[in-house]
Amino acid sequence: MDSFFELFSAFFNTIAKLGGLRHNNTVKRQHDTLSERTGAMTKVRLGNLYLAAAVAGVILCAVLMRAFHMPYSGFWRTVLYNILIFSWAVSVWWRILHAQTRRCLLGAAALMLFWLDIRLIRYDFAQTPEMLRRLWYAYYIPMLLIPTLALYTLFFLDRGQSAPLYKYRYMIFVFPVVLFSLVLTNDCHQLAFAFPPGQEVLGSPDYTYRFVYYLCLLWIFSCAVFTVVYLVRRCRIPHTKRILWLPLVPIFFATLYALLYKHILNVPWIHAIAGDMTVVQCLTFTATFEACRLPTQQRFPPRPPWRSMTPLKPS
């Protein structure tokens, strides 16, 4: 009987040791997983810092090229800004999960590239007054559609992938399309800009603004106001009265810049550094939506495809 109890206790001691070993292995595995994830998050933060430093360096190079009037600075600055906007568009395509939001932001990126390129053509390559004037009219395509896309994008931020879409959501684009069509055909009716008699073809700088131009300003301002109101409501921290102000900072500086733009033009050194309204508005748009914390994929290194495959069950 004593030998039986000794054998029984030895058996349970062996089971206890195996259980402790298994528990230790489980704790060790959890600790290793937590360490790997913490290390991945640290690498992501460092990567974001490096990326922000690279973007700031590119913008600083473009500003210095403009300030010191380097040869062909307009062309090279446009190339640098095109690289920035295109890189942001690729990151949007890779990161943003919601399909409608992703399409809107990619459309806005395409409009920003179009705006930068037609500005380059107008200042560096256009020769005739008619070409200069028509390229100037074309500015109003991105100027009207980018704020509209910003407002349109906000409709989908709080909606899931499977949520039903608004039936008449595309009606928001009717008014800006009508407006920029009137601007593009201004030579026929002069409802946006009126030139002195006999100088319609030459595009005199003594033009006056008409009511279509003020409608364009009203639409841009209205989209900006609705965007700010929506962001303030969305950035309110739940169950508190606190607001996350970060998405509103770029909009504040862009508005201040637009209000002081004419005064900026009168100060030579400020105009040399920050006199490019097109670039300021494009960078403001990207900074605002980056600060909105849009739903993105996990910010960890992507898993290889073979690791995400489900193993086949033996038949």
Short mmCIF file of C-alpha atoms in Angstrom, two decimals:
data_model
loop_
_atom_site.label_atom_id
_atom_site.label_comp_id
_atom_site.label_asym_id
_atom_site.label_seq_id
_atom_site.Cartn_x
_atom_site.Cartn_y
_atom_site.Cartn_z
CA MET A 1 0.00 0.00 0.00
CA ASP A 2 2.83 2.40 0.81
CA SER A 3 4.40 1.76 -2.57
CA PHE A 4 1.03 2.48 -4.21
CA PHE A 5 0.76 5.87 -2.47
CA GLU A 6 4.36 6.71 -3.37
CA LEU A 7 3.64 5.88 -7.02
CA PHE A 8 0.40 7.94 -6.88
CA SER A 9 2.17 11.00 -5.38
CA ALA A 10 5.03 10.71 -7.89
CA PHE A 11 2.46 10.67 -10.72
CA PHE A 12 0.75 13.86 -9.46
CA ASN A 13 4.10 15.56 -8.89
CA THR A 14 5.01 14.83 -12.51
CA ILE A 15 1.65 16.24 -13.70
CA ALA A 16 2.16 19.36 -11.58
CA LYS A 17 5.63 19.91 -13.00
CA LEU A 18 4.35 19.53 -16.55
CA GLY A 19 1.52 21.97 -15.81
CA GLY A 20 3.94 24.48 -14.35
CA LEU A 21 6.22 24.08 -17.35
CA ARG A 22 3.26 24.60 -19.67
CA HIS A 23 2.19 27.66 -17.67
CA ASN A 24 5.71 29.05 -17.79
CA ASN A 25 5.84 28.46 -21.53
CA THR A 26 2.49 30.25 -21.94
CA VAL A 27 3.65 33.24 -19.87
CA LYS A 28 6.92 33.33 -21.77
CA ARG A 29 5.07 33.20 -25.10
CA GLN A 30 2.74 36.05 -24.03
CA HIS A 31 5.71 38.07 -22.84
CA ASP A 32 7.51 37.50 -26.14
CA THR A 33 4.40 38.54 -28.09
CA LEU A 34 4.03 41.69 -25.99
CA SER A 35 7.72 42.48 -26.47
CA GLU A 36 7.45 41.98 -30.24
CA ARG A 37 4.38 44.23 -30.41
CA THR A 38 6.01 46.91 -28.25
CA GLY A 39 9.11 46.77 -30.43
CA ALA A 40 6.94 47.05 -33.57
CA MET A 41 5.13 50.10 -32.16
CA THR A 42 8.46 51.72 -31.29
CA LYS A 43 9.68 51.12 -34.83
CA VAL A 44 6.46 52.65 -36.20
CA ARG A 45 6.87 55.77 -34.02
CA LEU A 46 10.47 56.15 -35.14
CA GLY A 47 9.37 55.65 -38.74
CA ASN A 48 6.74 58.37 -38.36
CA LEU A 49 9.34 60.75 -36.93
CA TYR A 50 11.71 60.04 -39.80
CA LEU A 51 8.87 60.53 -42.29
CA ALA A 52 7.85 63.85 -40.71
CA ALA A 53 11.48 65.02 -40.79
CA ALA A 54 11.76 64.05 -44.47
CA VAL A 55 8.56 65.94 -45.37
CA ALA A 56 9.72 69.01 -43.43
CA GLY A 57 13.07 68.82 -45.21
CA VAL A 58 11.43 68.71 -48.64
CA ILE A 59 9.20 71.70 -47.81
CA LEU A 60 12.19 73.63 -46.43
CA CYS A 61 14.16 72.97 -49.63
CA ALA A 62 11.25 74.26 -51.73
CA VAL A 63 10.88 77.38 -49.54
CA LEU A 64 14.61 78.15 -49.76
CA MET A 65 14.55 77.71 -53.54
CA ARG A 66 11.74 80.26 -53.74
CA ALA A 67 13.34 82.66 -51.24
CA PHE A 68 16.73 82.75 -53.01
CA HIS A 69 15.25 82.81 -56.56
CA MET A 70 17.22 79.80 -57.76
CA PRO A 71 17.23 79.08 -61.51
CA TYR A 72 14.24 76.99 -62.59
CA SER A 73 13.00 77.07 -59.02
CA GLY A 74 9.35 77.01 -60.12
CA PHE A 75 9.85 73.75 -61.99
CA TRP A 76 11.82 72.02 -59.22
CA ARG A 77 9.48 73.22 -56.49
CA THR A 78 6.55 71.80 -58.40
CA VAL A 79 8.41 68.50 -58.79
CA LEU A 80 9.05 68.34 -55.03
CA TYR A 81 5.44 69.13 -54.16
CA ASN A 82 4.21 66.62 -56.73
CA ILE A 83 6.35 63.96 -55.08
CA LEU A 84 4.89 64.84 -51.67
CA ILE A 85 1.26 64.77 -52.85
CA PHE A 86 1.76 61.59 -54.88
CA SER A 87 3.43 59.86 -51.91
CA TRP A 88 0.53 60.91 -49.69
CA ALA A 89 -1.93 59.51 -52.25
CA VAL A 90 -0.09 56.16 -52.28
CA SER A 91 -0.18 56.06 -48.47
CA VAL A 92 -3.92 56.81 -48.54
CA TRP A 93 -4.48 53.98 -50.99
CA TRP A 94 -2.53 51.64 -48.70
CA ARG A 95 -3.81 52.78 -45.27
CA ILE A 96 -7.43 53.91 -45.49
CA LEU A 97 -9.90 51.08 -44.96
CA HIS A 98 -13.20 52.74 -45.91
CA ALA A 99 -13.63 52.54 -49.68
CA GLN A 100 -15.65 55.75 -50.12
CA THR A 101 -13.28 57.79 -47.94
CA ARG A 102 -10.30 56.39 -49.83
CA ARG A 103 -11.80 57.33 -53.21
CA CYS A 104 -12.58 60.87 -52.04
CA LEU A 105 -9.07 61.47 -50.73
CA LEU A 106 -7.50 60.02 -53.88
CA GLY A 107 -9.72 62.31 -55.96
CA ALA A 108 -8.60 65.30 -53.88
CA ALA A 109 -4.95 64.27 -54.36
CA ALA A 110 -5.48 64.11 -58.14
CA LEU A 111 -7.02 67.60 -58.07
CA MET A 112 -4.07 68.95 -56.06
CA LEU A 113 -1.62 67.50 -58.58
CA PHE A 114 -3.66 69.07 -61.39
CA TRP A 115 -3.64 72.45 -59.60
CA LEU A 116 0.13 72.40 -59.09
CA ASP A 117 0.82 71.37 -62.69
CA ILE A 118 -1.43 73.92 -64.40
CA ARG A 119 0.12 76.60 -62.20
CA LEU A 120 3.58 75.50 -63.42
CA ILE A 121 2.42 75.57 -67.05
CA ARG A 122 0.90 79.02 -66.63
CA TYR A 123 3.97 80.63 -65.11
CA ASP A 124 6.77 78.80 -66.95
CA PHE A 125 5.46 77.58 -70.29
CA ALA A 126 2.39 79.57 -71.39
CA GLN A 127 3.09 82.14 -74.10
CA THR A 128 -0.12 83.75 -75.36
CA PRO A 129 -2.52 85.90 -73.25
CA GLU A 130 -5.41 83.62 -74.15
CA MET A 131 -3.55 80.56 -72.82
CA LEU A 132 -2.60 82.42 -69.64
CA ARG A 133 -6.20 83.43 -69.09
CA ARG A 134 -7.66 79.96 -69.69
CA LEU A 135 -5.15 78.35 -67.34
CA TRP A 136 -6.12 80.96 -64.75
CA TYR A 137 -9.78 79.98 -65.23
CA ALA A 138 -8.81 76.32 -64.75
CA TYR A 139 -7.61 77.12 -61.22
CA TYR A 140 -11.26 77.20 -60.18
CA ILE A 141 -11.76 73.49 -60.90
CA PRO A 142 -9.64 72.32 -57.91
CA MET A 143 -10.49 75.43 -55.89
CA LEU A 144 -14.19 74.47 -55.97
CA LEU A 145 -13.97 70.68 -55.99
CA ILE A 146 -11.38 70.15 -53.23
CA PRO A 147 -13.52 71.82 -50.49
CA THR A 148 -16.52 69.91 -51.86
CA LEU A 149 -14.65 66.62 -51.61
CA ALA A 150 -13.56 67.52 -48.08
CA LEU A 151 -17.19 68.01 -47.07
CA TYR A 152 -18.26 64.89 -48.98
CA THR A 153 -15.56 62.82 -47.22
CA LEU A 154 -16.86 63.83 -43.80
CA PHE A 155 -20.18 62.14 -44.59
CA PHE A 156 -18.46 58.73 -44.47
CA LEU A 157 -16.16 59.11 -41.46
CA ASP A 158 -18.70 57.75 -38.96
CA ARG A 159 -20.26 55.19 -41.31
CA GLY A 160 -19.12 51.60 -41.67
CA GLN A 161 -18.33 49.76 -44.86
CA SER A 162 -21.74 48.07 -44.91
CA ALA A 163 -23.75 51.20 -44.03
CA PRO A 164 -26.18 52.31 -46.76
CA LEU A 165 -25.01 55.30 -48.78
CA TYR A 166 -27.01 58.49 -49.15
CA LYS A 167 -29.29 58.26 -52.16
CA TYR A 168 -28.68 61.81 -53.40
CA ARG A 169 -25.09 62.16 -52.21
CA TYR A 170 -23.80 63.20 -55.63
CA MET A 171 -26.06 66.25 -55.71
CA ILE A 172 -23.46 68.10 -53.66
CA PHE A 173 -21.25 68.26 -56.79
CA VAL A 174 -23.86 69.89 -59.04
CA PHE A 175 -23.38 73.45 -57.80
CA PRO A 176 -19.53 73.53 -57.97
CA VAL A 177 -19.60 71.94 -61.44
CA VAL A 178 -22.01 74.65 -62.63
CA LEU A 179 -19.81 77.33 -61.08
CA PHE A 180 -16.52 76.26 -62.63
CA SER A 181 -18.29 75.73 -65.96
CA LEU A 182 -19.37 79.38 -65.82
CA VAL A 183 -15.82 80.42 -64.96
CA LEU A 184 -14.32 78.40 -67.81
CA THR A 185 -16.76 80.02 -70.27
CA ASN A 186 -16.29 83.51 -68.85
CA ASP A 187 -15.10 84.87 -72.22
CA CYS A 188 -18.60 84.31 -73.60
CA HIS A 189 -20.58 86.11 -70.89
CA GLN A 190 -18.12 87.76 -68.42
CA LEU A 191 -20.29 86.83 -65.46
CA ALA A 192 -17.25 85.96 -63.29
CA PHE A 193 -14.66 88.52 -64.44
CA ALA A 194 -15.39 91.60 -66.54
CA PHE A 195 -12.61 93.05 -68.66
CA PRO A 196 -12.54 96.59 -70.12
CA PRO A 197 -14.09 96.94 -73.59
CA GLY A 198 -11.72 95.83 -76.33
CA GLN A 199 -9.40 93.94 -73.95
CA GLU A 200 -11.40 90.74 -73.46
CA VAL A 201 -8.93 88.70 -75.53
CA LEU A 202 -5.80 90.21 -74.00
CA GLY A 203 -7.00 89.62 -70.45
CA SER A 204 -6.33 93.03 -68.93
CA PRO A 205 -5.27 93.13 -65.25
CA ASP A 206 -7.92 95.84 -64.75
CA TYR A 207 -10.75 93.33 -64.61
CA THR A 208 -13.60 93.53 -62.09
CA TYR A 209 -15.35 90.76 -60.20
CA ARG A 210 -18.91 89.75 -61.03
CA PHE A 211 -21.50 87.73 -59.11
CA VAL A 212 -20.26 84.26 -60.26
CA TYR A 213 -16.92 84.98 -58.63
CA TYR A 214 -18.68 85.85 -55.37
CA LEU A 215 -20.76 82.69 -55.63
CA CYS A 216 -17.51 80.72 -55.90
CA LEU A 217 -16.18 82.42 -52.77
CA LEU A 218 -19.47 81.74 -50.97
CA TRP A 219 -19.36 78.05 -51.86
CA ILE A 220 -15.72 77.65 -50.76
CA PHE A 221 -16.43 79.51 -47.51
CA SER A 222 -19.59 77.47 -46.84
CA CYS A 223 -17.76 74.17 -47.35
CA ALA A 224 -14.99 75.35 -45.01
CA VAL A 225 -17.49 76.37 -42.32
CA PHE A 226 -19.43 73.09 -42.48
CA THR A 227 -16.14 71.16 -42.40
CA VAL A 228 -15.01 73.02 -39.28
CA VAL A 229 -18.39 72.55 -37.55
CA TYR A 230 -18.39 68.84 -38.32
CA LEU A 231 -14.80 68.40 -37.16
CA VAL A 232 -15.55 70.20 -33.90
CA ARG A 233 -18.49 67.89 -33.30
CA ARG A 234 -16.56 64.78 -34.28
CA CYS A 235 -13.43 65.70 -32.30
CA ARG A 236 -15.34 66.03 -29.03
CA ILE A 237 -14.03 63.41 -26.59
CA PRO A 238 -16.95 61.12 -25.51
CA HIS A 239 -18.52 61.76 -22.07
CA THR A 240 -16.44 64.93 -21.61
CA LYS A 241 -16.53 68.55 -22.69
CA ARG A 242 -13.02 68.39 -24.08
CA ILE A 243 -12.31 68.75 -27.79
CA LEU A 244 -9.38 67.39 -29.76
CA TRP A 245 -8.20 70.60 -31.42
CA LEU A 246 -5.44 69.12 -33.58
CA PRO A 247 -7.52 68.76 -36.82
CA LEU A 248 -8.59 72.41 -36.51
CA VAL A 249 -5.07 73.83 -36.28
CA PRO A 250 -4.27 73.54 -40.05
CA ILE A 251 -7.65 75.06 -40.95
CA PHE A 252 -7.05 77.97 -38.58
CA PHE A 253 -3.66 78.78 -40.10
CA ALA A 254 -4.99 78.37 -43.66
CA THR A 255 -7.85 80.79 -42.93
CA LEU A 256 -5.49 83.28 -41.31
CA TYR A 257 -3.17 82.95 -44.31
CA ALA A 258 -6.01 83.59 -46.76
CA LEU A 259 -7.16 86.67 -44.84
CA LEU A 260 -3.65 88.11 -44.70
CA TYR A 261 -2.66 87.07 -48.21
CA LYS A 262 -2.82 90.57 -49.71
CA HIS A 263 -0.78 91.92 -46.80
CA ILE A 264 1.70 89.05 -47.29
CA LEU A 265 2.13 90.10 -50.91
CA ASN A 266 3.09 93.61 -49.76
CA VAL A 267 5.92 92.34 -47.53
CA PRO A 268 8.74 91.19 -49.85
CA TRP A 269 10.51 88.72 -47.57
CA ILE A 270 7.27 87.11 -46.35
CA HIS A 271 6.02 86.90 -49.92
CA ALA A 272 9.29 85.24 -50.98
CA ILE A 273 8.91 82.57 -48.28
CA ALA A 274 5.16 82.03 -47.95
CA GLY A 275 3.60 83.63 -51.00
CA ASP A 276 2.45 80.37 -52.64
CA MET A 277 -1.24 80.04 -51.81
CA THR A 278 -1.71 76.91 -53.94
CA VAL A 279 0.87 74.95 -51.96
CA VAL A 280 -0.41 76.25 -48.61
CA GLN A 281 -3.97 75.15 -49.34
CA CYS A 282 -2.88 71.72 -50.62
CA LEU A 283 -0.70 71.05 -47.58
CA THR A 284 -3.48 72.28 -45.28
CA PHE A 285 -5.91 69.78 -46.77
CA THR A 286 -3.55 66.84 -46.28
CA ALA A 287 -2.60 67.95 -42.74
CA THR A 288 -6.26 68.31 -41.72
CA PHE A 289 -7.26 64.82 -42.76
CA GLU A 290 -4.10 63.27 -41.37
CA ALA A 291 -4.97 64.85 -38.01
CA CYS A 292 -8.52 63.43 -38.15
CA ARG A 293 -7.26 59.92 -37.27
CA LEU A 294 -9.10 58.22 -40.09
CA PRO A 295 -9.77 54.46 -39.78
CA THR A 296 -6.60 52.81 -41.04
CA GLN A 297 -5.01 49.42 -41.22
CA GLN A 298 -2.94 48.23 -38.30
CA ARG A 299 0.24 50.22 -37.97
CA PHE A 300 2.34 47.09 -37.48
CA PRO A 301 4.51 45.51 -40.18
CA PRO A 302 2.21 43.56 -42.55
CA ARG A 303 2.24 39.80 -42.13
CA PRO A 304 3.51 37.69 -45.01
CA PRO A 305 0.64 36.17 -47.01
CA TRP A 306 1.60 32.60 -46.12
CA ARG A 307 1.30 33.35 -42.38
CA SER A 308 -2.30 34.49 -42.74
CA MET A 309 -3.38 31.38 -44.64
CA THR A 310 -5.61 28.93 -42.77
CA PRO A 311 -4.08 25.43 -42.72
CA LEU A 312 -6.10 22.74 -44.46
CA LYS A 313 -7.71 20.14 -42.25
CA PRO A 314 -6.66 16.57 -42.96
CA SER A 315 -9.38 14.63 -44.71
#
